Amino acid sequence: MALLVVVGAAVVAMWLLAGEARGQAQLQVGFYAHSCPQAEVIVRDEVGRAVSAYPGFAAGLVRLHFHDCFVKGCDASVLLDSTANSTAEKDAPPNKSLRGFEVIDAAKKRLEAACAGTVSCADILAFAARDSVVLAGGSPYGVPAGRRDGNVSAASDAQASLPPPTANVAHLTEAFGKNGLSQEDMVTLSGAHTIGVTHCSSFSARLHGYNATTGTGQDPAMDAAKAAELARQCPPGSPNAVPMDAGSPDTFDTGYFRALLANQGVLASDQTLTSDNATAALVAQNAGNVYLFVTRFGDAMVRMGGIRVLTGGDGQIRTNCRVVN
């Protein structure tokens, strides 16, 4: 009986992976070449306006795409607003600090004017993430499109699916593996933290009261000078935010990985990547070769962008990214 259960589970897993592969296969670069030729140009223009006014939007838009794909797949469910009867993903605790929604709204408004009912919100998210990386100094990559939008968004799904900033290598590997992503993808995509900031509350436990017995001390895995610097920036209960790559917080480079090698990772879920031989080797590879990193990053983003996508007749093309049609 146990064997039958295992075999049955394996068949179900294979069926799910096969379905996911079929969805990814239906995505294609240049999907809107005929139906809405200016689609990617319009998104790029809106992202450019936003990032020019506030560079932090680049990291925010990349994070929006990640937080969408890891919850029910890349279906733009993270963009839906809560209703009187349901609390949406964007209002779950892990998503409270998400930003860039207004950039997606602006792009969608122009796209509806140019080619109504054609470009999905999920594809806008994928294009915007790519454009943000490029504007921050990363390399361009082709974004396969053809996603359709989901019509369900639940805060509980986000709470259950998004790895916390305290996650260790095993937890991260499991979370990424459930989405068909390898450890190499996991380390590479974590490199997105080379841009943007994180709130003190996400790592304050590493600075204050780390020792559970004495209620004092700092995480010994963090460089002492870095810990002291962060403790000054983040006193207990601080609402402040700090860069995750202090050397070049708005530039898409290898600074994040070099910081990890120096034990200066801000989040526990970042520094943990050096605690395992396999992931530490990947960190070192990316730290030492920017071309390798940006190439891997584009490839990994494409794979992430294919997680459980809706295509063909599934889902819908939302007219307003915040509400179902």
PDB file of C-alpha atoms in Angstrom:
ATOM      1  CA  MET A   1       0.000   0.000   0.000  1.00  0.00           C
ATOM      2  CA  ALA A   2       2.818   2.409   0.874  1.00  0.00           C
ATOM      3  CA  LEU A   3       4.398   1.720  -2.512  1.00  0.00           C
ATOM      4  CA  LEU A   4       1.138   2.480  -4.260  1.00  0.00           C
ATOM      5  CA  VAL A   5       0.866   5.782  -2.382  1.00  0.00           C
ATOM      6  CA  VAL A   6       4.404   6.763  -3.357  1.00  0.00           C
ATOM      7  CA  VAL A   7       3.855   5.803  -6.975  1.00  0.00           C
ATOM      8  CA  GLY A   8       0.554   7.652  -7.025  1.00  0.00           C
ATOM      9  CA  ALA A   9       2.174  10.785  -5.617  1.00  0.00           C
ATOM     10  CA  ALA A  10       4.932  10.526  -8.202  1.00  0.00           C
ATOM     11  CA  VAL A  11       2.379  10.252 -11.008  1.00  0.00           C
ATOM     12  CA  VAL A  12       0.529  13.305  -9.702  1.00  0.00           C
ATOM     13  CA  ALA A  13       3.805  15.260  -9.465  1.00  0.00           C
ATOM     14  CA  MET A  14       4.760  14.246 -13.016  1.00  0.00           C
ATOM     15  CA  TRP A  15       1.311  15.251 -14.252  1.00  0.00           C
ATOM     16  CA  LEU A  16       1.599  18.655 -12.595  1.00  0.00           C
ATOM     17  CA  LEU A  17       5.087  19.231 -14.015  1.00  0.00           C
ATOM     18  CA  ALA A  18       3.889  18.166 -17.455  1.00  0.00           C
ATOM     19  CA  GLY A  19       1.013  20.632 -17.239  1.00  0.00           C
ATOM     20  CA  GLU A  20       3.407  23.393 -16.168  1.00  0.00           C
ATOM     21  CA  ALA A  21       5.735  22.553 -19.063  1.00  0.00           C
ATOM     22  CA  ARG A  22       2.844  22.776 -21.525  1.00  0.00           C
ATOM     23  CA  GLY A  23       1.943  26.221 -20.173  1.00  0.00           C
ATOM     24  CA  GLN A  24       5.532  27.419 -20.500  1.00  0.00           C
ATOM     25  CA  ALA A  25       5.731  26.034 -24.025  1.00  0.00           C
ATOM     26  CA  GLN A  26       2.801  28.213 -25.064  1.00  0.00           C
ATOM     27  CA  LEU A  27       4.662  31.367 -24.046  1.00  0.00           C
ATOM     28  CA  GLN A  28       6.740  32.984 -26.768  1.00  0.00           C
ATOM     29  CA  VAL A  29       9.015  35.952 -27.241  1.00  0.00           C
ATOM     30  CA  GLY A  30       7.276  38.528 -29.410  1.00  0.00           C
ATOM     31  CA  PHE A  31       3.819  37.234 -28.503  1.00  0.00           C
ATOM     32  CA  TYR A  32       2.233  40.663 -29.139  1.00  0.00           C
ATOM     33  CA  ALA A  33       4.097  41.405 -32.384  1.00  0.00           C
ATOM     34  CA  HIS A  34       0.861  41.423 -34.375  1.00  0.00           C
ATOM     35  CA  SER A  35      -1.905  41.920 -31.801  1.00  0.00           C
ATOM     36  CA  CYS A  36      -0.270  44.868 -30.007  1.00  0.00           C
ATOM     37  CA  PRO A  37       3.120  45.759 -31.557  1.00  0.00           C
ATOM     38  CA  GLN A  38       3.831  48.577 -29.092  1.00  0.00           C
ATOM     39  CA  ALA A  39       3.124  46.506 -25.985  1.00  0.00           C
ATOM     40  CA  GLU A  40       6.700  46.125 -24.744  1.00  0.00           C
ATOM     41  CA  VAL A  41       7.604  49.667 -25.778  1.00  0.00           C
ATOM     42  CA  ILE A  42       4.730  51.108 -23.742  1.00  0.00           C
ATOM     43  CA  VAL A  43       5.684  49.112 -20.649  1.00  0.00           C
ATOM     44  CA  ARG A  44       9.342  50.082 -21.036  1.00  0.00           C
ATOM     45  CA  ASP A  45       8.384  53.736 -21.333  1.00  0.00           C
ATOM     46  CA  GLU A  46       6.287  53.707 -18.157  1.00  0.00           C
ATOM     47  CA  VAL A  47       8.939  51.824 -16.201  1.00  0.00           C
ATOM     48  CA  GLY A  48      11.555  54.274 -17.454  1.00  0.00           C
ATOM     49  CA  ARG A  49       9.508  57.249 -16.275  1.00  0.00           C
ATOM     50  CA  ALA A  50       9.020  55.710 -12.844  1.00  0.00           C
ATOM     51  CA  VAL A  51      12.616  54.607 -12.295  1.00  0.00           C
ATOM     52  CA  SER A  52      13.926  57.966 -13.507  1.00  0.00           C
ATOM     53  CA  ALA A  53      11.806  59.707 -10.885  1.00  0.00           C
ATOM     54  CA  TYR A  54      12.545  57.177  -8.152  1.00  0.00           C
ATOM     55  CA  PRO A  55      15.278  54.534  -8.715  1.00  0.00           C
ATOM     56  CA  GLY A  56      13.807  52.332  -5.968  1.00  0.00           C
ATOM     57  CA  PHE A  57      10.982  51.351  -8.311  1.00  0.00           C
ATOM     58  CA  ALA A  58      13.407  49.084 -10.190  1.00  0.00           C
ATOM     59  CA  ALA A  59      13.818  46.762  -7.215  1.00  0.00           C
ATOM     60  CA  GLY A  60      10.134  47.094  -6.387  1.00  0.00           C
ATOM     61  CA  LEU A  61       8.981  45.905  -9.805  1.00  0.00           C
ATOM     62  CA  VAL A  62      11.345  42.932  -9.813  1.00  0.00           C
ATOM     63  CA  ARG A  63      10.042  41.980  -6.375  1.00  0.00           C
ATOM     64  CA  LEU A  64       6.418  42.314  -7.545  1.00  0.00           C
ATOM     65  CA  HIS A  65       7.050  39.755 -10.286  1.00  0.00           C
ATOM     66  CA  PHE A  66       8.724  37.342  -7.853  1.00  0.00           C
ATOM     67  CA  HIS A  67       5.958  37.669  -5.260  1.00  0.00           C
ATOM     68  CA  ASP A  68       3.364  37.081  -7.962  1.00  0.00           C
ATOM     69  CA  CYS A  69       4.976  33.983  -9.455  1.00  0.00           C
ATOM     70  CA  PHE A  70       5.655  32.226  -6.153  1.00  0.00           C
ATOM     71  CA  VAL A  71       1.973  32.380  -5.180  1.00  0.00           C
ATOM     72  CA  LYS A  72      -0.324  30.372  -7.479  1.00  0.00           C
ATOM     73  CA  GLY A  73       2.000  31.028 -10.424  1.00  0.00           C
ATOM     74  CA  CYS A  74       2.591  34.083 -12.619  1.00  0.00           C
ATOM     75  CA  ASP A  75      -1.037  35.169 -12.968  1.00  0.00           C
ATOM     76  CA  ALA A  76      -0.966  38.767 -11.661  1.00  0.00           C
ATOM     77  CA  SER A  77      -2.943  37.731  -8.580  1.00  0.00           C
ATOM     78  CA  VAL A  78      -0.628  39.935  -6.492  1.00  0.00           C
ATOM     79  CA  LEU A  79      -2.147  42.990  -8.196  1.00  0.00           C
ATOM     80  CA  LEU A  80      -5.745  42.312  -7.165  1.00  0.00           C
ATOM     81  CA  ASP A  81      -7.214  44.506  -4.452  1.00  0.00           C
ATOM     82  CA  SER A  82      -8.914  43.072  -1.373  1.00  0.00           C
ATOM     83  CA  THR A  83     -12.702  43.012  -1.351  1.00  0.00           C
ATOM     84  CA  ALA A  84     -15.285  43.113   1.413  1.00  0.00           C
ATOM     85  CA  ASN A  85     -15.308  39.319   1.426  1.00  0.00           C
ATOM     86  CA  SER A  86     -11.669  38.496   0.792  1.00  0.00           C
ATOM     87  CA  THR A  87      -8.210  39.715   1.844  1.00  0.00           C
ATOM     88  CA  ALA A  88      -5.953  39.683  -1.205  1.00  0.00           C
ATOM     89  CA  GLU A  89      -2.296  38.681  -1.495  1.00  0.00           C
ATOM     90  CA  LYS A  90      -1.071  42.272  -1.518  1.00  0.00           C
ATOM     91  CA  ASP A  91      -2.431  42.729   2.021  1.00  0.00           C
ATOM     92  CA  ALA A  92      -0.656  39.684   3.463  1.00  0.00           C
ATOM     93  CA  PRO A  93       2.168  40.577   5.898  1.00  0.00           C
ATOM     94  CA  PRO A  94       4.989  39.531   3.504  1.00  0.00           C
ATOM     95  CA  ASN A  95       3.545  41.828   0.827  1.00  0.00           C
ATOM     96  CA  LYS A  96       2.788  44.941   2.857  1.00  0.00           C
ATOM     97  CA  SER A  97       5.979  46.628   1.629  1.00  0.00           C
ATOM     98  CA  LEU A  98       5.490  45.843  -2.068  1.00  0.00           C
ATOM     99  CA  ARG A  99       5.597  48.867  -4.348  1.00  0.00           C
ATOM    100  CA  GLY A 100       5.222  49.654  -8.028  1.00  0.00           C
ATOM    101  CA  PHE A 101       1.494  48.967  -8.381  1.00  0.00           C
ATOM    102  CA  GLU A 102       0.907  52.426  -9.805  1.00  0.00           C
ATOM    103  CA  VAL A 103       3.541  51.809 -12.492  1.00  0.00           C
ATOM    104  CA  ILE A 104       1.678  48.709 -13.637  1.00  0.00           C
ATOM    105  CA  ASP A 105      -1.599  50.679 -13.557  1.00  0.00           C
ATOM    106  CA  ALA A 106      -0.130  53.398 -15.781  1.00  0.00           C
ATOM    107  CA  ALA A 107       1.177  50.877 -18.300  1.00  0.00           C
ATOM    108  CA  LYS A 108      -2.139  49.014 -18.343  1.00  0.00           C
ATOM    109  CA  LYS A 109      -4.116  52.210 -18.934  1.00  0.00           C
ATOM    110  CA  ARG A 110      -2.021  53.049 -21.988  1.00  0.00           C
ATOM    111  CA  LEU A 111      -2.172  49.474 -23.283  1.00  0.00           C
ATOM    112  CA  GLU A 112      -5.958  49.405 -23.007  1.00  0.00           C
ATOM    113  CA  ALA A 113      -6.086  52.618 -25.024  1.00  0.00           C
ATOM    114  CA  ALA A 114      -3.731  51.206 -27.663  1.00  0.00           C
ATOM    115  CA  CYS A 115      -5.135  47.664 -27.921  1.00  0.00           C
ATOM    116  CA  ALA A 116      -8.007  46.957 -25.579  1.00  0.00           C
ATOM    117  CA  GLY A 117      -8.350  43.560 -23.947  1.00  0.00           C
ATOM    118  CA  THR A 118      -5.108  42.243 -25.400  1.00  0.00           C
ATOM    119  CA  VAL A 119      -2.141  42.485 -23.013  1.00  0.00           C
ATOM    120  CA  SER A 120      -2.413  40.667 -19.695  1.00  0.00           C
ATOM    121  CA  CYS A 121      -1.397  42.151 -16.377  1.00  0.00           C
ATOM    122  CA  ALA A 122       0.794  39.086 -15.802  1.00  0.00           C
ATOM    123  CA  ASP A 123       2.780  39.869 -18.948  1.00  0.00           C
ATOM    124  CA  ILE A 124       3.072  43.522 -17.941  1.00  0.00           C
ATOM    125  CA  LEU A 125       4.658  42.377 -14.669  1.00  0.00           C
ATOM    126  CA  ALA A 126       7.157  40.190 -16.524  1.00  0.00           C
ATOM    127  CA  PHE A 127       8.083  42.966 -18.965  1.00  0.00           C
ATOM    128  CA  ALA A 128       8.371  45.539 -16.179  1.00  0.00           C
ATOM    129  CA  ALA A 129      10.716  43.313 -14.157  1.00  0.00           C
ATOM    130  CA  ARG A 130      12.998  42.839 -17.172  1.00  0.00           C
ATOM    131  CA  ASP A 131      12.982  46.554 -17.981  1.00  0.00           C
ATOM    132  CA  SER A 132      13.796  47.394 -14.364  1.00  0.00           C
ATOM    133  CA  VAL A 133      16.825  45.111 -14.412  1.00  0.00           C
ATOM    134  CA  VAL A 134      18.076  46.727 -17.612  1.00  0.00           C
ATOM    135  CA  LEU A 135      17.555  50.263 -16.296  1.00  0.00           C
ATOM    136  CA  ALA A 136      19.556  49.361 -13.184  1.00  0.00           C
ATOM    137  CA  GLY A 137      22.481  48.217 -15.333  1.00  0.00           C
ATOM    138  CA  GLY A 138      21.671  44.562 -15.941  1.00  0.00           C
ATOM    139  CA  SER A 139      21.552  42.806 -19.306  1.00  0.00           C
ATOM    140  CA  PRO A 140      18.407  42.621 -21.451  1.00  0.00           C
ATOM    141  CA  TYR A 141      16.737  39.266 -22.040  1.00  0.00           C
ATOM    142  CA  GLY A 142      13.796  38.145 -24.120  1.00  0.00           C
ATOM    143  CA  VAL A 143      10.576  37.687 -22.166  1.00  0.00           C
ATOM    144  CA  PRO A 144       8.295  34.923 -23.446  1.00  0.00           C
ATOM    145  CA  ALA A 145       4.715  36.192 -23.178  1.00  0.00           C
ATOM    146  CA  GLY A 146       1.187  34.935 -23.575  1.00  0.00           C
ATOM    147  CA  ARG A 147       0.228  34.664 -19.902  1.00  0.00           C
ATOM    148  CA  ARG A 148      -3.351  35.257 -18.861  1.00  0.00           C
ATOM    149  CA  ASP A 149      -4.590  36.675 -15.572  1.00  0.00           C
ATOM    150  CA  GLY A 150      -6.030  34.740 -12.663  1.00  0.00           C
ATOM    151  CA  ASN A 151      -9.161  35.785 -10.821  1.00  0.00           C
ATOM    152  CA  VAL A 152      -8.357  34.595  -7.278  1.00  0.00           C
ATOM    153  CA  SER A 153      -6.095  36.274  -4.724  1.00  0.00           C
ATOM    154  CA  ALA A 154      -5.858  35.198  -1.082  1.00  0.00           C
ATOM    155  CA  ALA A 155      -3.563  36.547   1.607  1.00  0.00           C
ATOM    156  CA  SER A 156      -3.315  33.076   3.115  1.00  0.00           C
ATOM    157  CA  ASP A 157      -1.709  31.766  -0.080  1.00  0.00           C
ATOM    158  CA  ALA A 158       0.977  34.435   0.064  1.00  0.00           C
ATOM    159  CA  GLN A 159       1.634  33.745   3.732  1.00  0.00           C
ATOM    160  CA  ALA A 160       2.085  30.042   2.997  1.00  0.00           C
ATOM    161  CA  SER A 161       4.124  30.303  -0.207  1.00  0.00           C
ATOM    162  CA  LEU A 162       6.665  33.102   0.210  1.00  0.00           C
ATOM    163  CA  PRO A 163       9.912  32.166   2.006  1.00  0.00           C
ATOM    164  CA  PRO A 164      10.555  34.450   5.004  1.00  0.00           C
ATOM    165  CA  PRO A 165      13.723  36.567   5.441  1.00  0.00           C
ATOM    166  CA  THR A 166      14.795  34.121   8.172  1.00  0.00           C
ATOM    167  CA  ALA A 167      14.733  31.051   5.888  1.00  0.00           C
ATOM    168  CA  ASN A 168      17.760  28.752   5.807  1.00  0.00           C
ATOM    169  CA  VAL A 169      19.208  26.968   2.758  1.00  0.00           C
ATOM    170  CA  ALA A 170      17.026  23.901   3.194  1.00  0.00           C
ATOM    171  CA  HIS A 171      13.825  25.958   3.424  1.00  0.00           C
ATOM    172  CA  LEU A 172      14.793  28.086   0.425  1.00  0.00           C
ATOM    173  CA  THR A 173      15.746  25.040  -1.644  1.00  0.00           C
ATOM    174  CA  GLU A 174      12.375  23.463  -0.868  1.00  0.00           C
ATOM    175  CA  ALA A 175      10.435  26.646  -1.718  1.00  0.00           C
ATOM    176  CA  PHE A 176      12.225  27.117  -5.025  1.00  0.00           C
ATOM    177  CA  GLY A 177      12.113  23.407  -5.830  1.00  0.00           C
ATOM    178  CA  LYS A 178       8.326  23.369  -5.450  1.00  0.00           C
ATOM    179  CA  ASN A 179       8.271  25.901  -8.260  1.00  0.00           C
ATOM    180  CA  GLY A 180      10.551  23.883 -10.521  1.00  0.00           C
ATOM    181  CA  LEU A 181      13.608  26.022  -9.825  1.00  0.00           C
ATOM    182  CA  SER A 182      17.088  24.685  -9.033  1.00  0.00           C
ATOM    183  CA  GLN A 183      19.567  25.785  -6.389  1.00  0.00           C
ATOM    184  CA  GLU A 184      21.439  27.643  -9.111  1.00  0.00           C
ATOM    185  CA  ASP A 185      18.236  29.510  -9.954  1.00  0.00           C
ATOM    186  CA  MET A 186      17.708  30.188  -6.249  1.00  0.00           C
ATOM    187  CA  VAL A 187      21.158  31.704  -5.722  1.00  0.00           C
ATOM    188  CA  THR A 188      21.030  33.637  -8.974  1.00  0.00           C
ATOM    189  CA  LEU A 189      17.575  35.089  -8.378  1.00  0.00           C
ATOM    190  CA  SER A 190      18.611  36.062  -4.852  1.00  0.00           C
ATOM    191  CA  GLY A 191      21.075  38.337  -6.644  1.00  0.00           C
ATOM    192  CA  ALA A 192      18.151  40.661  -7.323  1.00  0.00           C
ATOM    193  CA  HIS A 193      18.926  41.926  -3.818  1.00  0.00           C
ATOM    194  CA  THR A 194      21.841  43.789  -5.352  1.00  0.00           C
ATOM    195  CA  ILE A 195      19.287  46.588  -5.797  1.00  0.00           C
ATOM    196  CA  GLY A 196      16.748  47.929  -3.343  1.00  0.00           C
ATOM    197  CA  VAL A 197      16.294  48.119   0.400  1.00  0.00           C
ATOM    198  CA  THR A 198      14.867  46.034   3.213  1.00  0.00           C
ATOM    199  CA  HIS A 199      13.170  47.172   6.389  1.00  0.00           C
ATOM    200  CA  CYS A 200      14.973  46.849   9.709  1.00  0.00           C
ATOM    201  CA  SER A 201      12.172  44.655  11.044  1.00  0.00           C
ATOM    202  CA  SER A 202      13.184  41.934   8.553  1.00  0.00           C
ATOM    203  CA  PHE A 203      16.577  41.398  10.177  1.00  0.00           C
ATOM    204  CA  SER A 204      16.555  43.197  13.543  1.00  0.00           C
ATOM    205  CA  ALA A 205      16.694  39.852  15.355  1.00  0.00           C
ATOM    206  CA  ARG A 206      20.220  39.466  13.978  1.00  0.00           C
ATOM    207  CA  LEU A 207      21.244  42.716  15.673  1.00  0.00           C
ATOM    208  CA  HIS A 208      19.388  42.853  18.975  1.00  0.00           C
ATOM    209  CA  GLY A 209      18.723  39.982  21.322  1.00  0.00           C
ATOM    210  CA  TYR A 210      20.182  37.289  19.076  1.00  0.00           C
ATOM    211  CA  ASN A 211      21.137  35.133  22.043  1.00  0.00           C
ATOM    212  CA  ALA A 212      17.882  33.560  23.209  1.00  0.00           C
ATOM    213  CA  THR A 213      19.259  32.966  26.694  1.00  0.00           C
ATOM    214  CA  THR A 214      20.653  36.406  27.487  1.00  0.00           C
ATOM    215  CA  GLY A 215      18.475  38.482  25.177  1.00  0.00           C
ATOM    216  CA  THR A 216      21.575  40.295  23.926  1.00  0.00           C
ATOM    217  CA  GLY A 217      24.193  39.985  21.232  1.00  0.00           C
ATOM    218  CA  GLN A 218      24.394  39.874  17.458  1.00  0.00           C
ATOM    219  CA  ASP A 219      24.374  37.082  14.911  1.00  0.00           C
ATOM    220  CA  PRO A 220      27.932  35.692  14.807  1.00  0.00           C
ATOM    221  CA  ALA A 221      27.436  34.871  11.127  1.00  0.00           C
ATOM    222  CA  MET A 222      27.486  38.623  10.383  1.00  0.00           C
ATOM    223  CA  ASP A 223      30.704  40.601  10.122  1.00  0.00           C
ATOM    224  CA  ALA A 224      31.054  42.472  13.433  1.00  0.00           C
ATOM    225  CA  ALA A 225      31.687  45.861  11.845  1.00  0.00           C
ATOM    226  CA  LYS A 226      28.680  45.436   9.542  1.00  0.00           C
ATOM    227  CA  ALA A 227      26.508  44.382  12.473  1.00  0.00           C
ATOM    228  CA  ALA A 228      27.564  47.451  14.442  1.00  0.00           C
ATOM    229  CA  GLU A 229      26.816  49.717  11.473  1.00  0.00           C
ATOM    230  CA  LEU A 230      23.355  48.195  10.978  1.00  0.00           C
ATOM    231  CA  ALA A 231      22.610  48.376  14.694  1.00  0.00           C
ATOM    232  CA  ARG A 232      23.197  52.141  14.534  1.00  0.00           C
ATOM    233  CA  GLN A 233      20.910  52.454  11.520  1.00  0.00           C
ATOM    234  CA  CYS A 234      18.293  50.150  13.013  1.00  0.00           C
ATOM    235  CA  PRO A 235      17.727  50.733  16.739  1.00  0.00           C
ATOM    236  CA  PRO A 236      15.141  48.397  18.329  1.00  0.00           C
ATOM    237  CA  GLY A 237      11.680  48.953  16.864  1.00  0.00           C
ATOM    238  CA  SER A 238      12.994  51.137  14.043  1.00  0.00           C
ATOM    239  CA  PRO A 239      10.790  51.635  10.951  1.00  0.00           C
ATOM    240  CA  ASN A 240      13.892  52.464   8.875  1.00  0.00           C
ATOM    241  CA  ALA A 241      15.036  50.690   5.725  1.00  0.00           C
ATOM    242  CA  VAL A 242      18.603  50.017   4.616  1.00  0.00           C
ATOM    243  CA  PRO A 243      20.182  48.950   1.291  1.00  0.00           C
ATOM    244  CA  MET A 244      20.834  45.258   0.825  1.00  0.00           C
ATOM    245  CA  ASP A 245      23.925  46.136  -1.228  1.00  0.00           C
ATOM    246  CA  ALA A 246      25.238  49.250   0.492  1.00  0.00           C
ATOM    247  CA  GLY A 247      28.075  49.765  -1.998  1.00  0.00           C
ATOM    248  CA  SER A 248      25.812  50.211  -5.035  1.00  0.00           C
ATOM    249  CA  PRO A 249      22.149  50.003  -3.995  1.00  0.00           C
ATOM    250  CA  ASP A 250      20.720  51.173  -7.332  1.00  0.00           C
ATOM    251  CA  THR A 251      23.101  49.312  -9.654  1.00  0.00           C
ATOM    252  CA  PHE A 252      22.572  45.770 -10.894  1.00  0.00           C
ATOM    253  CA  ASP A 253      26.029  44.292 -10.263  1.00  0.00           C
ATOM    254  CA  THR A 254      27.771  41.589  -8.234  1.00  0.00           C
ATOM    255  CA  GLY A 255      28.076  43.665  -5.053  1.00  0.00           C
ATOM    256  CA  TYR A 256      25.453  41.558  -3.284  1.00  0.00           C
ATOM    257  CA  PHE A 257      27.449  38.356  -3.785  1.00  0.00           C
ATOM    258  CA  ARG A 258      30.723  39.980  -2.775  1.00  0.00           C
ATOM    259  CA  ALA A 259      29.040  41.185   0.408  1.00  0.00           C
ATOM    260  CA  LEU A 260      27.929  37.632   1.209  1.00  0.00           C
ATOM    261  CA  LEU A 261      31.498  36.380   0.849  1.00  0.00           C
ATOM    262  CA  ALA A 262      32.525  39.048   3.373  1.00  0.00           C
ATOM    263  CA  ASN A 263      29.750  37.921   5.770  1.00  0.00           C
ATOM    264  CA  GLN A 264      27.962  41.229   5.226  1.00  0.00           C
ATOM    265  CA  GLY A 265      24.631  39.902   3.996  1.00  0.00           C
ATOM    266  CA  VAL A 266      21.792  41.839   5.599  1.00  0.00           C
ATOM    267  CA  LEU A 267      19.034  39.219   5.613  1.00  0.00           C
ATOM    268  CA  ALA A 268      19.569  35.839   7.222  1.00  0.00           C
ATOM    269  CA  SER A 269      18.057  34.272   4.089  1.00  0.00           C
ATOM    270  CA  ASP A 270      20.835  35.894   2.057  1.00  0.00           C
ATOM    271  CA  GLN A 271      23.811  35.073   4.270  1.00  0.00           C
ATOM    272  CA  THR A 272      22.634  31.476   4.622  1.00  0.00           C
ATOM    273  CA  LEU A 273      23.648  30.930   0.991  1.00  0.00           C
ATOM    274  CA  THR A 274      27.279  30.759   2.131  1.00  0.00           C
ATOM    275  CA  SER A 275      26.547  28.136   4.804  1.00  0.00           C
ATOM    276  CA  ASP A 276      26.188  25.284   2.313  1.00  0.00           C
ATOM    277  CA  ASN A 277      29.064  24.122   0.087  1.00  0.00           C
ATOM    278  CA  ALA A 278      26.979  23.913  -3.081  1.00  0.00           C
ATOM    279  CA  THR A 279      25.283  27.288  -2.748  1.00  0.00           C
ATOM    280  CA  ALA A 280      28.470  28.946  -1.471  1.00  0.00           C
ATOM    281  CA  ALA A 281      30.250  27.826  -4.641  1.00  0.00           C
ATOM    282  CA  LEU A 282      27.502  29.437  -6.741  1.00  0.00           C
ATOM    283  CA  VAL A 283      27.778  32.644  -4.717  1.00  0.00           C
ATOM    284  CA  ALA A 284      31.527  32.729  -5.407  1.00  0.00           C
ATOM    285  CA  GLN A 285      31.016  32.109  -9.132  1.00  0.00           C
ATOM    286  CA  ASN A 286      28.548  34.982  -9.441  1.00  0.00           C
ATOM    287  CA  ALA A 287      30.679  37.274  -7.293  1.00  0.00           C
ATOM    288  CA  GLY A 288      33.680  36.810  -9.545  1.00  0.00           C
ATOM    289  CA  ASN A 289      32.065  37.067 -12.966  1.00  0.00           C
ATOM    290  CA  VAL A 290      29.469  39.729 -13.677  1.00  0.00           C
ATOM    291  CA  TYR A 291      28.856  38.426 -17.210  1.00  0.00           C
ATOM    292  CA  LEU A 292      28.092  34.967 -15.828  1.00  0.00           C
ATOM    293  CA  PHE A 293      25.733  36.430 -13.231  1.00  0.00           C
ATOM    294  CA  VAL A 294      23.694  38.645 -15.546  1.00  0.00           C
ATOM    295  CA  THR A 295      23.432  35.831 -18.109  1.00  0.00           C
ATOM    296  CA  ARG A 296      22.290  33.362 -15.477  1.00  0.00           C
ATOM    297  CA  PHE A 297      19.898  35.930 -14.075  1.00  0.00           C
ATOM    298  CA  GLY A 298      18.073  36.478 -17.358  1.00  0.00           C
ATOM    299  CA  ASP A 299      17.735  32.733 -17.895  1.00  0.00           C
ATOM    300  CA  ALA A 300      16.485  32.194 -14.339  1.00  0.00           C
ATOM    301  CA  MET A 301      13.944  35.009 -14.664  1.00  0.00           C
ATOM    302  CA  VAL A 302      12.542  33.378 -17.780  1.00  0.00           C
ATOM    303  CA  ARG A 303      12.182  30.078 -15.928  1.00  0.00           C
ATOM    304  CA  MET A 304      10.573  31.799 -12.952  1.00  0.00           C
ATOM    305  CA  GLY A 305       8.236  33.668 -15.292  1.00  0.00           C
ATOM    306  CA  GLY A 306       6.890  30.344 -16.522  1.00  0.00           C
ATOM    307  CA  ILE A 307       5.697  29.052 -13.140  1.00  0.00           C
ATOM    308  CA  ARG A 308       2.154  27.656 -13.453  1.00  0.00           C
ATOM    309  CA  VAL A 309       1.136  30.172 -16.093  1.00  0.00           C
ATOM    310  CA  LEU A 310      -2.402  30.433 -17.459  1.00  0.00           C
ATOM    311  CA  THR A 311      -2.493  30.362 -21.260  1.00  0.00           C
ATOM    312  CA  GLY A 312      -4.880  29.787 -24.130  1.00  0.00           C
ATOM    313  CA  GLY A 313      -8.474  29.897 -22.913  1.00  0.00           C
ATOM    314  CA  ASP A 314      -7.625  29.801 -19.208  1.00  0.00           C
ATOM    315  CA  GLY A 315      -7.932  32.881 -17.006  1.00  0.00           C
ATOM    316  CA  GLN A 316      -8.747  36.266 -18.484  1.00  0.00           C
ATOM    317  CA  ILE A 317      -7.200  39.506 -19.728  1.00  0.00           C
ATOM    318  CA  ARG A 318      -8.083  41.992 -16.993  1.00  0.00           C
ATOM    319  CA  THR A 319      -9.160  45.446 -18.088  1.00  0.00           C
ATOM    320  CA  ASN A 320      -8.054  46.810 -14.725  1.00  0.00           C
ATOM    321  CA  CYS A 321      -5.205  44.954 -13.049  1.00  0.00           C
ATOM    322  CA  ARG A 322      -6.669  45.584  -9.584  1.00  0.00           C
ATOM    323  CA  VAL A 323     -10.033  43.862 -10.159  1.00  0.00           C
ATOM    324  CA  VAL A 324     -11.363  40.847 -12.038  1.00  0.00           C
ATOM    325  CA  ASN A 325     -13.482  41.573 -15.088  1.00  0.00           C
TER     326      ASN A 325
END
